[in-house]
Coordinates of C-alpha atoms and ligand atoms in Angstrom, one line a residue:
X117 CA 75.8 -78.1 100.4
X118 CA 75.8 -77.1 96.6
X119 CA 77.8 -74.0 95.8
X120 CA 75.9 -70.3 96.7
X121 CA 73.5 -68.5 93.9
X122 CA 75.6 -65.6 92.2
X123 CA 76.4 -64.0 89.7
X124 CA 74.2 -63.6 85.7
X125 CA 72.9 -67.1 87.1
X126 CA 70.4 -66.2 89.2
X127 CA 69.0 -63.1 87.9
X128 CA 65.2 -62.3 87.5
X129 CA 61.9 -62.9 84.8
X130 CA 58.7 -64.4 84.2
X131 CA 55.4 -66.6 83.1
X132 CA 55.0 -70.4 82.5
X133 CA 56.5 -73.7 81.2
X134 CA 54.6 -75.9 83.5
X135 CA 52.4 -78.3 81.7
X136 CA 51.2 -79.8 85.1
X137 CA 47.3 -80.8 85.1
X138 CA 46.8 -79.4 81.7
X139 CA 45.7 -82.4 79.4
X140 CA 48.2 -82.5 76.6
X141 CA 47.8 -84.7 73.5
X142 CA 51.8 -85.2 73.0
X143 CA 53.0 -87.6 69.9
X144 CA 56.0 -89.1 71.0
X145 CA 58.6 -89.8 68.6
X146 CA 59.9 -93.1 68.5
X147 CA 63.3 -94.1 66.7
X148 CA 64.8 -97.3 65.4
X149 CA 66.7 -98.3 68.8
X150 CA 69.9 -97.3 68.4
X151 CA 71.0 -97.0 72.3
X152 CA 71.6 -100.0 74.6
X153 CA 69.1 -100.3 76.9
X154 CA 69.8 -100.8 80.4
X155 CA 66.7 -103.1 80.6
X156 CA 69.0 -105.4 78.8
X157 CA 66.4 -105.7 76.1
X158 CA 67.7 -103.7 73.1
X159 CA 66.5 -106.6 70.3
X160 CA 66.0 -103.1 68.4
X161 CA 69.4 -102.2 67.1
X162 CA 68.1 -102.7 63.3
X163 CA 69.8 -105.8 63.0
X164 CA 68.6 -109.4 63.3
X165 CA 65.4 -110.5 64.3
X166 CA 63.9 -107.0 66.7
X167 CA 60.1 -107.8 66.6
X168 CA 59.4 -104.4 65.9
X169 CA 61.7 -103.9 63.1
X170 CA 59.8 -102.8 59.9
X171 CA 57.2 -101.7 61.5
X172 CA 55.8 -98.8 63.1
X173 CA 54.6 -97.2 66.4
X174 CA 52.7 -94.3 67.7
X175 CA 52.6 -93.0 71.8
X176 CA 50.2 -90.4 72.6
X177 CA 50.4 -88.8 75.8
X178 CA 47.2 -87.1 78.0
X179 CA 47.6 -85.6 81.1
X180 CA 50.6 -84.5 84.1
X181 CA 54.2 -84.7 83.4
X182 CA 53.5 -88.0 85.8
X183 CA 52.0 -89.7 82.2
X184 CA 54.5 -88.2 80.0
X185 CA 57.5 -89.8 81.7
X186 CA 55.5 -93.0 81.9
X187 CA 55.3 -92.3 78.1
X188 CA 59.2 -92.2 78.1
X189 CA 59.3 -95.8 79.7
X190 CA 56.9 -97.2 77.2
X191 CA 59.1 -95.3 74.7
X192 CA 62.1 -96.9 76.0
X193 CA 60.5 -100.5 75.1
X194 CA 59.3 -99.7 71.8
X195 CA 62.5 -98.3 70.5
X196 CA 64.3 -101.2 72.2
X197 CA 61.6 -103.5 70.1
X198 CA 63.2 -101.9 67.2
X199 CA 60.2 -99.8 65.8
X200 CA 60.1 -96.7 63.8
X201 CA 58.7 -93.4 64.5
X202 CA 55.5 -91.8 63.6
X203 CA 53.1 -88.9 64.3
X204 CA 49.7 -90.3 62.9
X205 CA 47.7 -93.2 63.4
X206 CA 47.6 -93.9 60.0
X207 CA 50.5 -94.9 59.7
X208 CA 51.1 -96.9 62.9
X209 CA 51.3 -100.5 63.5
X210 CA 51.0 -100.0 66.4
X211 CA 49.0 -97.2 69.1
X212 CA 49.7 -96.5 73.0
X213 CA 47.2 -94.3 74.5
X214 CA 48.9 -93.3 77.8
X215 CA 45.6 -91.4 79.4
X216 CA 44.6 -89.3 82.3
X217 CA 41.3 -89.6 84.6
X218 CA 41.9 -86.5 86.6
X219 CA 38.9 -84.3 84.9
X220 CA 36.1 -85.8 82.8
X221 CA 36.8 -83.5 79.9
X222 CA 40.1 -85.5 79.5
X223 CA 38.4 -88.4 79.6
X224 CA 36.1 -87.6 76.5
X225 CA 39.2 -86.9 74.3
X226 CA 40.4 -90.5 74.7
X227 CA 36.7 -91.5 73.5
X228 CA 37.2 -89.2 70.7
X229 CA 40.9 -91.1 69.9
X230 CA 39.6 -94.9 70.8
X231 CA 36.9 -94.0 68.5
X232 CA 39.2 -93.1 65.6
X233 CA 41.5 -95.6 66.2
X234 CA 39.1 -98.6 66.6
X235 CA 37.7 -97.3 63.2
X236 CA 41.6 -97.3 61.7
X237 CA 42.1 -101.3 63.2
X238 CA 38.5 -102.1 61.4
X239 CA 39.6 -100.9 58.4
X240 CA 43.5 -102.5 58.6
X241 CA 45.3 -99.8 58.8
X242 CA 46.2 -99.8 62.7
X243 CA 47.1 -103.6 63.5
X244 CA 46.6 -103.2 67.8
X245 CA 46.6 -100.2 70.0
X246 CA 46.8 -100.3 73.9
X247 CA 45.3 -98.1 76.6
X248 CA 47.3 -97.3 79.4
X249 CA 47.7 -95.2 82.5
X250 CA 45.1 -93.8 84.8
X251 CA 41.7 -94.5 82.6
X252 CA 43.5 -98.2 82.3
X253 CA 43.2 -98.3 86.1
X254 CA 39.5 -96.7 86.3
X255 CA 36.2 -98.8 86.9
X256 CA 35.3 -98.2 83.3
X257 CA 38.2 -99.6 81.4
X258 CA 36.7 -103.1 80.4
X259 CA 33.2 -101.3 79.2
X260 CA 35.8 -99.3 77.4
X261 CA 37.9 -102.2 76.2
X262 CA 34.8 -104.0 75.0
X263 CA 33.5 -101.1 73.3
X264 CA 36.3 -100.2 71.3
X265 CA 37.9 -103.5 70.4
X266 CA 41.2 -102.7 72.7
X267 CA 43.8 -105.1 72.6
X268 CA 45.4 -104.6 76.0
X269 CA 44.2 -102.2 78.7
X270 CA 47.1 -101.2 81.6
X271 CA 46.9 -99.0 84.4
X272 CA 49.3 -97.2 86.4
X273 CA 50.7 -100.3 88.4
X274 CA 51.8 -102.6 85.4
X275 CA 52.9 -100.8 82.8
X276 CA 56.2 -103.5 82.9
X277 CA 53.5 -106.0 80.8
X278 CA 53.9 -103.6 77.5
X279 CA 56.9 -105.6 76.7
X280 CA 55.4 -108.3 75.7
X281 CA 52.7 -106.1 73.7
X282 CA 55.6 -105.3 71.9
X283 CA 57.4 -108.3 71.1
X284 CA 60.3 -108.0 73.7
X285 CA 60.5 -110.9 76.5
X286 CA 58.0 -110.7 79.3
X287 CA 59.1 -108.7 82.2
X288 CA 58.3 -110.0 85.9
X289 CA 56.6 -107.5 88.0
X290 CA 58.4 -104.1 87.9
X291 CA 57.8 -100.9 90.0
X292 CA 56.8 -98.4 87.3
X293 CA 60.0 -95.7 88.2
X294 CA 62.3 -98.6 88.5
X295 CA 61.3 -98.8 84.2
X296 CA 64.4 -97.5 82.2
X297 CA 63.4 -94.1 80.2
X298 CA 65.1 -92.3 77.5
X299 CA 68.6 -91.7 78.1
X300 CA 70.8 -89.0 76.3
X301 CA 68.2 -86.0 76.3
X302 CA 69.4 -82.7 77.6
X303 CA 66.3 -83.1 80.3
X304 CA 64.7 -85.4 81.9
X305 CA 62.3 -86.7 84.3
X306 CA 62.7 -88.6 88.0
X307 CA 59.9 -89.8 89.7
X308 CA 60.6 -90.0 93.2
X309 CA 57.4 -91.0 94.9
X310 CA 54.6 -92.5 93.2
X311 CA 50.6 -92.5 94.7
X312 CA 49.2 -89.9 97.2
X313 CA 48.1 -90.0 100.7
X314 CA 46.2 -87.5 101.0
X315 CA 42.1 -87.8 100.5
X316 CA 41.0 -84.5 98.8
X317 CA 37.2 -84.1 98.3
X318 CA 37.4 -83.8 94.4
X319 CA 40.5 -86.3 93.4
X320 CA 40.4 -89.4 91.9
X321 CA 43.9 -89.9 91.8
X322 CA 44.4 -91.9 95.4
X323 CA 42.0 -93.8 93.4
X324 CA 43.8 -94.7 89.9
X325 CA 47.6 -93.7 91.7
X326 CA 47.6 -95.7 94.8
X327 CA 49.5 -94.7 98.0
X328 CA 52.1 -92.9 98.3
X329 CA 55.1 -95.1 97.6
X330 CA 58.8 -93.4 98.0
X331 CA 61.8 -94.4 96.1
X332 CA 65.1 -95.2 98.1
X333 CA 67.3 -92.4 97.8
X334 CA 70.3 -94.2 96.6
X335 CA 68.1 -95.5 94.1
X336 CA 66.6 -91.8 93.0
X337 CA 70.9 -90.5 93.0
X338 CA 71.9 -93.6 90.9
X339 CA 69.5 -92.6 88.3
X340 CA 70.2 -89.3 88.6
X341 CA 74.4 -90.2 88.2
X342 CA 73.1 -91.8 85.2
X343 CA 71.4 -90.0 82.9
X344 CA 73.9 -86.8 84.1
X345 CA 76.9 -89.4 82.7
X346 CA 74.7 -89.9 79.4
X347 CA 74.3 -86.4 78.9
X348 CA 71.0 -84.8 80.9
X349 CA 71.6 -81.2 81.9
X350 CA 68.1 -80.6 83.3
X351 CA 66.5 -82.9 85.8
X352 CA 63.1 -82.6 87.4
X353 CA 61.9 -84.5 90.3
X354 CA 58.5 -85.7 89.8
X355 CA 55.7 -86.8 92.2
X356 CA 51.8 -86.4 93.2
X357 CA 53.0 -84.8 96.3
X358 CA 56.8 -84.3 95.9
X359 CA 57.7 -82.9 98.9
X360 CA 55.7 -85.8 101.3
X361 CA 58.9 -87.9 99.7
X362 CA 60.8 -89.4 102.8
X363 CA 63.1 -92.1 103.6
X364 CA 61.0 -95.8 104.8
X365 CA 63.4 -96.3 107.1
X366 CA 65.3 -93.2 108.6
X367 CA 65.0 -89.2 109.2
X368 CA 65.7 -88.2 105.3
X369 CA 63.1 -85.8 104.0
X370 CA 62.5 -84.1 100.7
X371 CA 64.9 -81.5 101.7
X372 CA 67.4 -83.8 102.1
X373 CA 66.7 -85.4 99.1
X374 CA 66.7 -82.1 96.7
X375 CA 70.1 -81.6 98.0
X376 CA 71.7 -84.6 97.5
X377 CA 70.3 -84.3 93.5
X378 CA 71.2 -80.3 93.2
X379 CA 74.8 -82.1 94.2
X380 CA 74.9 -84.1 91.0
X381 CA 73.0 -82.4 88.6
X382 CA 73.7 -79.0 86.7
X383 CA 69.9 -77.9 86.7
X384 CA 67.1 -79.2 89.6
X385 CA 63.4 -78.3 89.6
X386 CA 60.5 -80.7 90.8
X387 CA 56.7 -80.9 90.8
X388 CA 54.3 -81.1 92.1
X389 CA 54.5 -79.6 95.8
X390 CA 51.7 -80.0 98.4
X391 CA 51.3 -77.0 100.9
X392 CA 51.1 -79.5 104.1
X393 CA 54.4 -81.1 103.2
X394 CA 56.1 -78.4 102.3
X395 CA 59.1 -77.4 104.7
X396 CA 60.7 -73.4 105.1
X397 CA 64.0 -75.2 104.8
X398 CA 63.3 -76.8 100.8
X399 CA 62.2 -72.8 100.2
X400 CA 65.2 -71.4 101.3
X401 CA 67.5 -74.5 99.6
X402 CA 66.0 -73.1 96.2
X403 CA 67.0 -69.5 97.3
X404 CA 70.4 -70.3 98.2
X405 CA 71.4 -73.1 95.8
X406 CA 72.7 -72.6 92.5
X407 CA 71.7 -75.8 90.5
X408 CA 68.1 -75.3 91.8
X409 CA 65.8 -73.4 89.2
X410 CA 63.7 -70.7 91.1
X411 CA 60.6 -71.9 90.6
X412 CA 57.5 -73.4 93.0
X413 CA 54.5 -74.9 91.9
X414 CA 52.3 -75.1 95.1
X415 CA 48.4 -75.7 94.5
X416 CA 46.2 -74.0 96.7
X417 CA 42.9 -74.9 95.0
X418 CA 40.9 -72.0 97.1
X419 CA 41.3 -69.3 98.9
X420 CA 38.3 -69.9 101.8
X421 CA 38.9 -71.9 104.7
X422 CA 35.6 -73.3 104.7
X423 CA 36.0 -74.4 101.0
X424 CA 39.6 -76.0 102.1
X425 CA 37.9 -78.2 104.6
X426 CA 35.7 -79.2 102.6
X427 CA 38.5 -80.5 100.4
X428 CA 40.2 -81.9 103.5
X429 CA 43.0 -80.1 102.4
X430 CA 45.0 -80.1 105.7
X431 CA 46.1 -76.2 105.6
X432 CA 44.3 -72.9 105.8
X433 CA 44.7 -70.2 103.8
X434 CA 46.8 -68.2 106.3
X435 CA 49.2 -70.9 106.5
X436 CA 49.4 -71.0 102.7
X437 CA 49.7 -67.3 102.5
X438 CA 52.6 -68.0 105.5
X439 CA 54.5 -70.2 102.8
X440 CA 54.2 -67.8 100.0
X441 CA 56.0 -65.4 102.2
X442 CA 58.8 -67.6 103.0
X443 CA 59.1 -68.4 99.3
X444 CA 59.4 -65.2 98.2
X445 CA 61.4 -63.7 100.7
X446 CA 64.2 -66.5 99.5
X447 CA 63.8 -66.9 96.0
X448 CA 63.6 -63.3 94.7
X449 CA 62.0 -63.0 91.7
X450 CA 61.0 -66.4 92.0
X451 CA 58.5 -68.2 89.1
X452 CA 55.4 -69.0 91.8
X453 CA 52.4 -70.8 90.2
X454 CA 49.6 -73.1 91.2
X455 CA 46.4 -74.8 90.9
X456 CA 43.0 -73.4 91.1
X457 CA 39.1 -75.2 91.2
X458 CA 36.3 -73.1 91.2
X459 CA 33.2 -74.1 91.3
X460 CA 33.8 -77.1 94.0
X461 CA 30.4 -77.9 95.1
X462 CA 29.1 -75.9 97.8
X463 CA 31.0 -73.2 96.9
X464 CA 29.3 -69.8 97.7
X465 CA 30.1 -66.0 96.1
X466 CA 31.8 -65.5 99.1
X467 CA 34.1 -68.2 99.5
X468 CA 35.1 -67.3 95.6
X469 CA 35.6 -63.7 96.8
X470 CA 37.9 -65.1 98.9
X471 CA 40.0 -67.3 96.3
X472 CA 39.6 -63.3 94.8
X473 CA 41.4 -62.3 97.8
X474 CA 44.2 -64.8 97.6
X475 CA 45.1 -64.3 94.0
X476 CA 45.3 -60.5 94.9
X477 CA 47.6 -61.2 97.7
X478 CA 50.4 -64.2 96.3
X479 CA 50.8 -62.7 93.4
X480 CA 50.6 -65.8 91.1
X481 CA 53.0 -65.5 88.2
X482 CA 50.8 -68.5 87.0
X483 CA 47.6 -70.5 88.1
X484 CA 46.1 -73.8 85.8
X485 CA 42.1 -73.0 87.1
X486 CA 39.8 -75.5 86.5
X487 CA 36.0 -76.0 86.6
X488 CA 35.4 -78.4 89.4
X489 CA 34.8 -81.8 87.1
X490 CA 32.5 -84.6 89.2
X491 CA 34.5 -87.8 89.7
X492 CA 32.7 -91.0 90.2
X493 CA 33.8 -92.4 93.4
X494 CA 34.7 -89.5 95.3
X495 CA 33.0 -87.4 97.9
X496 CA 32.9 -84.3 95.8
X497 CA 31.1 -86.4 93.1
X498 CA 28.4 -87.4 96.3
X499 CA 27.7 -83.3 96.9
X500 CA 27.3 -82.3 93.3
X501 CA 24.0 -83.9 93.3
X502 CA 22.7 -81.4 96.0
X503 CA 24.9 -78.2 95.9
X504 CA 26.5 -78.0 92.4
X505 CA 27.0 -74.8 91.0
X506 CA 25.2 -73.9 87.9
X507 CA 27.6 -74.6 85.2
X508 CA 27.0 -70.0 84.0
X509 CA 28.5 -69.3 87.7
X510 CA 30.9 -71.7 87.4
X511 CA 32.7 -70.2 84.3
X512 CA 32.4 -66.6 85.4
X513 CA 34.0 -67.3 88.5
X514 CA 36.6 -69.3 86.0
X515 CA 36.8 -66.2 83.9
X516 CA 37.6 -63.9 87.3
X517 CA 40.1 -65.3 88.8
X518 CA 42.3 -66.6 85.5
X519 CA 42.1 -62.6 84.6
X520 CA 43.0 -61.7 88.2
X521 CA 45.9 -64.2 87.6
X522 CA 47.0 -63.2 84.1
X523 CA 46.9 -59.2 85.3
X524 CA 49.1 -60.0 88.0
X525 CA 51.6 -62.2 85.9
X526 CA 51.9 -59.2 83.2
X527 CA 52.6 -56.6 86.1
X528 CA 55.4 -59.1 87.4
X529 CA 56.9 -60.2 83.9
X530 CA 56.7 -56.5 83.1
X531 CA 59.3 -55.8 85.7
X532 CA 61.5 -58.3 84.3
X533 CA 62.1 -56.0 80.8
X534 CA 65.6 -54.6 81.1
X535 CA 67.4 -57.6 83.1
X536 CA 69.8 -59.6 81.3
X537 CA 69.2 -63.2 82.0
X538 CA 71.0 -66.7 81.8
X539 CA 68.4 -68.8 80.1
X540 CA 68.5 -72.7 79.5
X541 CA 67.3 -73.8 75.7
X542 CA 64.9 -76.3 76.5
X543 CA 63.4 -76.2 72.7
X544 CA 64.4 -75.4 69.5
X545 CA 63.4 -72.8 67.2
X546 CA 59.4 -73.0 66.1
X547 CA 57.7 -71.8 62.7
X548 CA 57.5 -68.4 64.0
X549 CA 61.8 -68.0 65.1
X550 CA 62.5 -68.0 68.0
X551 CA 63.2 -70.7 70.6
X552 CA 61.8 -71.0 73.8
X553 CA 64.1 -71.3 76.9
X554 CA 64.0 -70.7 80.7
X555 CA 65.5 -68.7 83.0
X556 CA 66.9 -69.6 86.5
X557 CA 64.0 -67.8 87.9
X558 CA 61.9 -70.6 86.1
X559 CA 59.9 -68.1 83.5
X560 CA 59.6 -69.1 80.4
X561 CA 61.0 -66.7 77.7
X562 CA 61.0 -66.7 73.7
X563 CA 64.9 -65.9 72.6
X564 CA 65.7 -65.6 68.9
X565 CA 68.5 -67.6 68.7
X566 CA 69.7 -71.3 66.9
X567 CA 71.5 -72.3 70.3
X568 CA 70.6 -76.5 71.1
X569 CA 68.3 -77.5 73.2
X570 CA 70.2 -77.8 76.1
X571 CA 72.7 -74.5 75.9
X572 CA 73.0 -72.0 77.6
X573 CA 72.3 -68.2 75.9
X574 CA 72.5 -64.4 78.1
X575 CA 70.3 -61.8 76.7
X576 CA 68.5 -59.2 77.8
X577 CA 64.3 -59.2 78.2
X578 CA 62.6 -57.1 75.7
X579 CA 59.3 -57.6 76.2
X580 CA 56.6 -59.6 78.5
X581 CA 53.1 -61.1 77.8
X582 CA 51.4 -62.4 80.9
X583 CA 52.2 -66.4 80.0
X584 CA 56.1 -65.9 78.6
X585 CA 59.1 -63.1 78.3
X586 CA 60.6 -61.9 75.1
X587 CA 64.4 -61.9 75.2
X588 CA 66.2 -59.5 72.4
X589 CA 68.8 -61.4 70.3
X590 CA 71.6 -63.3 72.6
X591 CA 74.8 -61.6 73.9
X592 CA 76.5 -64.8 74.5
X593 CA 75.8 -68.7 74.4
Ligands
LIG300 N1 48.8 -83.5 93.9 C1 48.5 -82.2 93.4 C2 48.0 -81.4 94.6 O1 47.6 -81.9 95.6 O2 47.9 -80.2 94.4 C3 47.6 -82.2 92.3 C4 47.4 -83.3 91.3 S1 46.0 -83.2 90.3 C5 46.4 -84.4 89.2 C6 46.2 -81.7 89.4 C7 45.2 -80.7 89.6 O3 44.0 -81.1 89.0 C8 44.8 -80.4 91.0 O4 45.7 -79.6 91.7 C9 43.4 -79.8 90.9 O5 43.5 -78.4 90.8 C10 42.9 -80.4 89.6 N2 41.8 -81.4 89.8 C11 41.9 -82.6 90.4 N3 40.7 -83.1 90.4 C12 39.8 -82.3 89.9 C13 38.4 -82.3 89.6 N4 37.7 -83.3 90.0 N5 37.9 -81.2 89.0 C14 38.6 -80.2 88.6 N6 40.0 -80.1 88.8 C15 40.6 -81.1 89.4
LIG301 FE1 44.7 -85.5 94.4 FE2 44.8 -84.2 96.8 FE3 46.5 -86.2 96.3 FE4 46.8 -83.9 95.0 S1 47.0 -84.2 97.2 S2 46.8 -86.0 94.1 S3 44.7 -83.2 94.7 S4 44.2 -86.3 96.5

């Protein structure tokens, strides 16, 4: 067991640094290769004959954190290939559109980017870009493909054949977490499971994702080891449905496995949970362990019991309430957020009353809410024909509850003005100052300060918005 929370460590805050299910459109820099690579295909080291060496690449990122890491593996590859960075098409060789399917509104901003960029390769400019992840995987890629003029279209499964998109030597066939990511950043991600189980009403991501495949946990600890020995101070487990992570063969659970990694690493979190698989033990393992950052994401998606059905959900809104509970009773002051769809079809005034009712009563210090998107394929998609709800009740029931949400999360962060807090710098300072850390509780907070990404900084909180904490200038880094 990892040491006992104590101390400035553990202390209390606020609001959100989760990017989960909120699309982001991410440039991700890439370098001339300057690391080896423990692919064993570091041809990018600026000297001799790196394919990519003169030239230029571009990866942009839609989606979950579940895309950006899968960024961070085609990242790893590109640098190895010995390209250079850059931020704009214009001036890219070569494109990677790493995409998400999850709502249909993501979907039309990578028609907006295949658009510009097939425009770009007609014109010279960009020589051949690549569409990747879970629109790669989707029944509509090859219209897409044909209708853009995309030179390589990869799902979710076979991301391994970029290599040779890039010049390096063809890989054989690779599980996607077994890829090599950055090493040497202050944080990183681990995936630990990949695919999802479950069979929710609304979801296409059994679809594009798979089922749920586990990673060994020697294998999950041996990356860990590694990218702690390279530098990492910050890891975060990553999954569809973390906490349904268990041994193939043996008793190990998620539990077990959050241990083992709080053991090695200076600073744990993980995302995202699933209220069915997740266990009173992992909530009081966060309360009681000190490498373990206070925070649970746990998606409840509605508070009516008929509505959760309908999702085939597995859990009713009691039992969730039942978690919440537990959580908070371990993890003090803990950073609790989750997911929210309203306007599943079906859903009725009262059943929204209800997911009213549930805000009211867990206390969100966060909730991403979405407007239920139809996805073709699923069952969801099958009911919106017949009991949709109009698109004006829809976003007033989106309006309510993300105010019931954000009233909640000021009350809470408000509480947090006056504590003095150990906060991790996860970036550097912005246009407007200040730098944006995190606290152990897992709030996000703005500190004025030049500290690295990666350091640690003690100051007090000063102020509170309902999405982030203002921290006066630092005590001590
Ligand atoms: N596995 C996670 C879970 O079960 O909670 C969620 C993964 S999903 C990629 C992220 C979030 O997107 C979901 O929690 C849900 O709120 C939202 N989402 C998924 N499909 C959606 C749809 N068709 N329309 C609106 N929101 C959707
Ligand atoms: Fe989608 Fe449900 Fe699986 Fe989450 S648990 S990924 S919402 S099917």
């Amino acid at each position: 067991m990892t040491s006992m929370k104590n101390g400035p460590g553990k202390s209390v805050a606020s609001a959100a640094s989760l990017r989960h299910g909120i699309p982001v459109s991410k440039p991700v820099a890439v370098k001339l290769g300057t690391k080896p690579s423990s692919s064993g295909m570091n041809v990018g080291s600026g000297i001799g004959l790196a394919p990519g060496a003169g030239k230029t690449a571009c990866i942009r990122t839609f989606g979950c954190q579940m895309n950006v890491h899968d960024s961070d593996r085609m990242l790893r590859m590109i640098r190895d290939a010995g390209y250079a960075e850059v931020q704009r098409y214009e001036e890219a060789d070569v494109v990677v559109l790493n995409t998400c399917y999850v709502r249909e509104n993501a979907v039309d901003r990578v028609r907006g980017h295949l658009g510009e960029l097939s425009r770009l390769k007609k014109e010279g400019r960009v020589k051949k870009f690549a569409l990747t992840g879970c629109v790669g995987e989707a029944e509509e890629a090859s219209q897409l493909q044909n209708t853009y003029g995309i030179d390589l279209v990869l799902g979710t499964h076979n991301t391994y054949e970029l290599a040779e998109f890039v010049g390096l030597p063809g890989m054989t066939e690779t599980y996607t977490p077994d890829l090599p990511g950055i090493e040497g950043e202050h944080q990183a991600f681990v995936t630990i499971m990949t695919g999802c189980n479950y069979g929710c009403s609304y979801c296409i991501v059994p679809s594009v994702r798979g089922r749920m495949v586990c990673r060994p946990m020697e294998s999950v600890i041996s990356e860990v080891k590694r990218l702690v020995a390279s530098g990492t101070r910050y890891v975060t487990l990553l999954g569809q449905t973390v906490d349904a992570w268990r041994e193939r063969e043996g008793k190990k659970r998620f539990c077990d496995l959050l241990e083992r990694v709080a053991e090695e690493a200076p600073r744990v979190s993980f995302t995202t949970s699933h209220p069915s698989n997740m266990e009173d033990r992992t909530l009081e393992l966060i309360g009681e362990t000190e490498t373990i950052v206070g925070r649970l994401h746990l998606p409840v998606q509605s508070g009516s019991d008929r509505m959760l059905r309908t999702m085939h959900r597995g859990y009713s809104s009691e039992r969730y309430r039942r978690k919440i509970e537990v959580f908070r009773e371990a993890v003090p002051g803990g950073m609790l957020s989750t997911d929210i769809i309203v306007g599943h079809p079906g859903e009725t005034e009262r059943d929204h009353e209800e997911t009213l009712r549930l805000v009211e009563d867990c206390e969100f210090d966060l909730a991403y809410v979405f407007k239920f998107s139809p996805r073709s394929g699923t069952e969801a998609a099958g009911m919106y024909r017949d009991e949709a709800v109009p698109g004006d009740v829809a976003q007033r029931r989106f309006v309510e509850v993300l105010r019931a949400v954000e009233q909640n999360a000021l009350r809470l962060n408000r509480e947090k003005i006056g504590s003095v807090e150990q906060i991790y710098m996860r970036h550097g300072r912005t246009g407007d100052g200040s730098a944006i850390g995190e606290t152990w509780s897992g709030h996000s907070v703005h500190v004025p300060t030049d500290a690295a990404p990666g350091d640690y900084v003690t100051a007090r909180i000063d102020n509170a918005g309902p999405h982030v904490l203002y921290a006066g200038k630092p005590m001590s880094s």
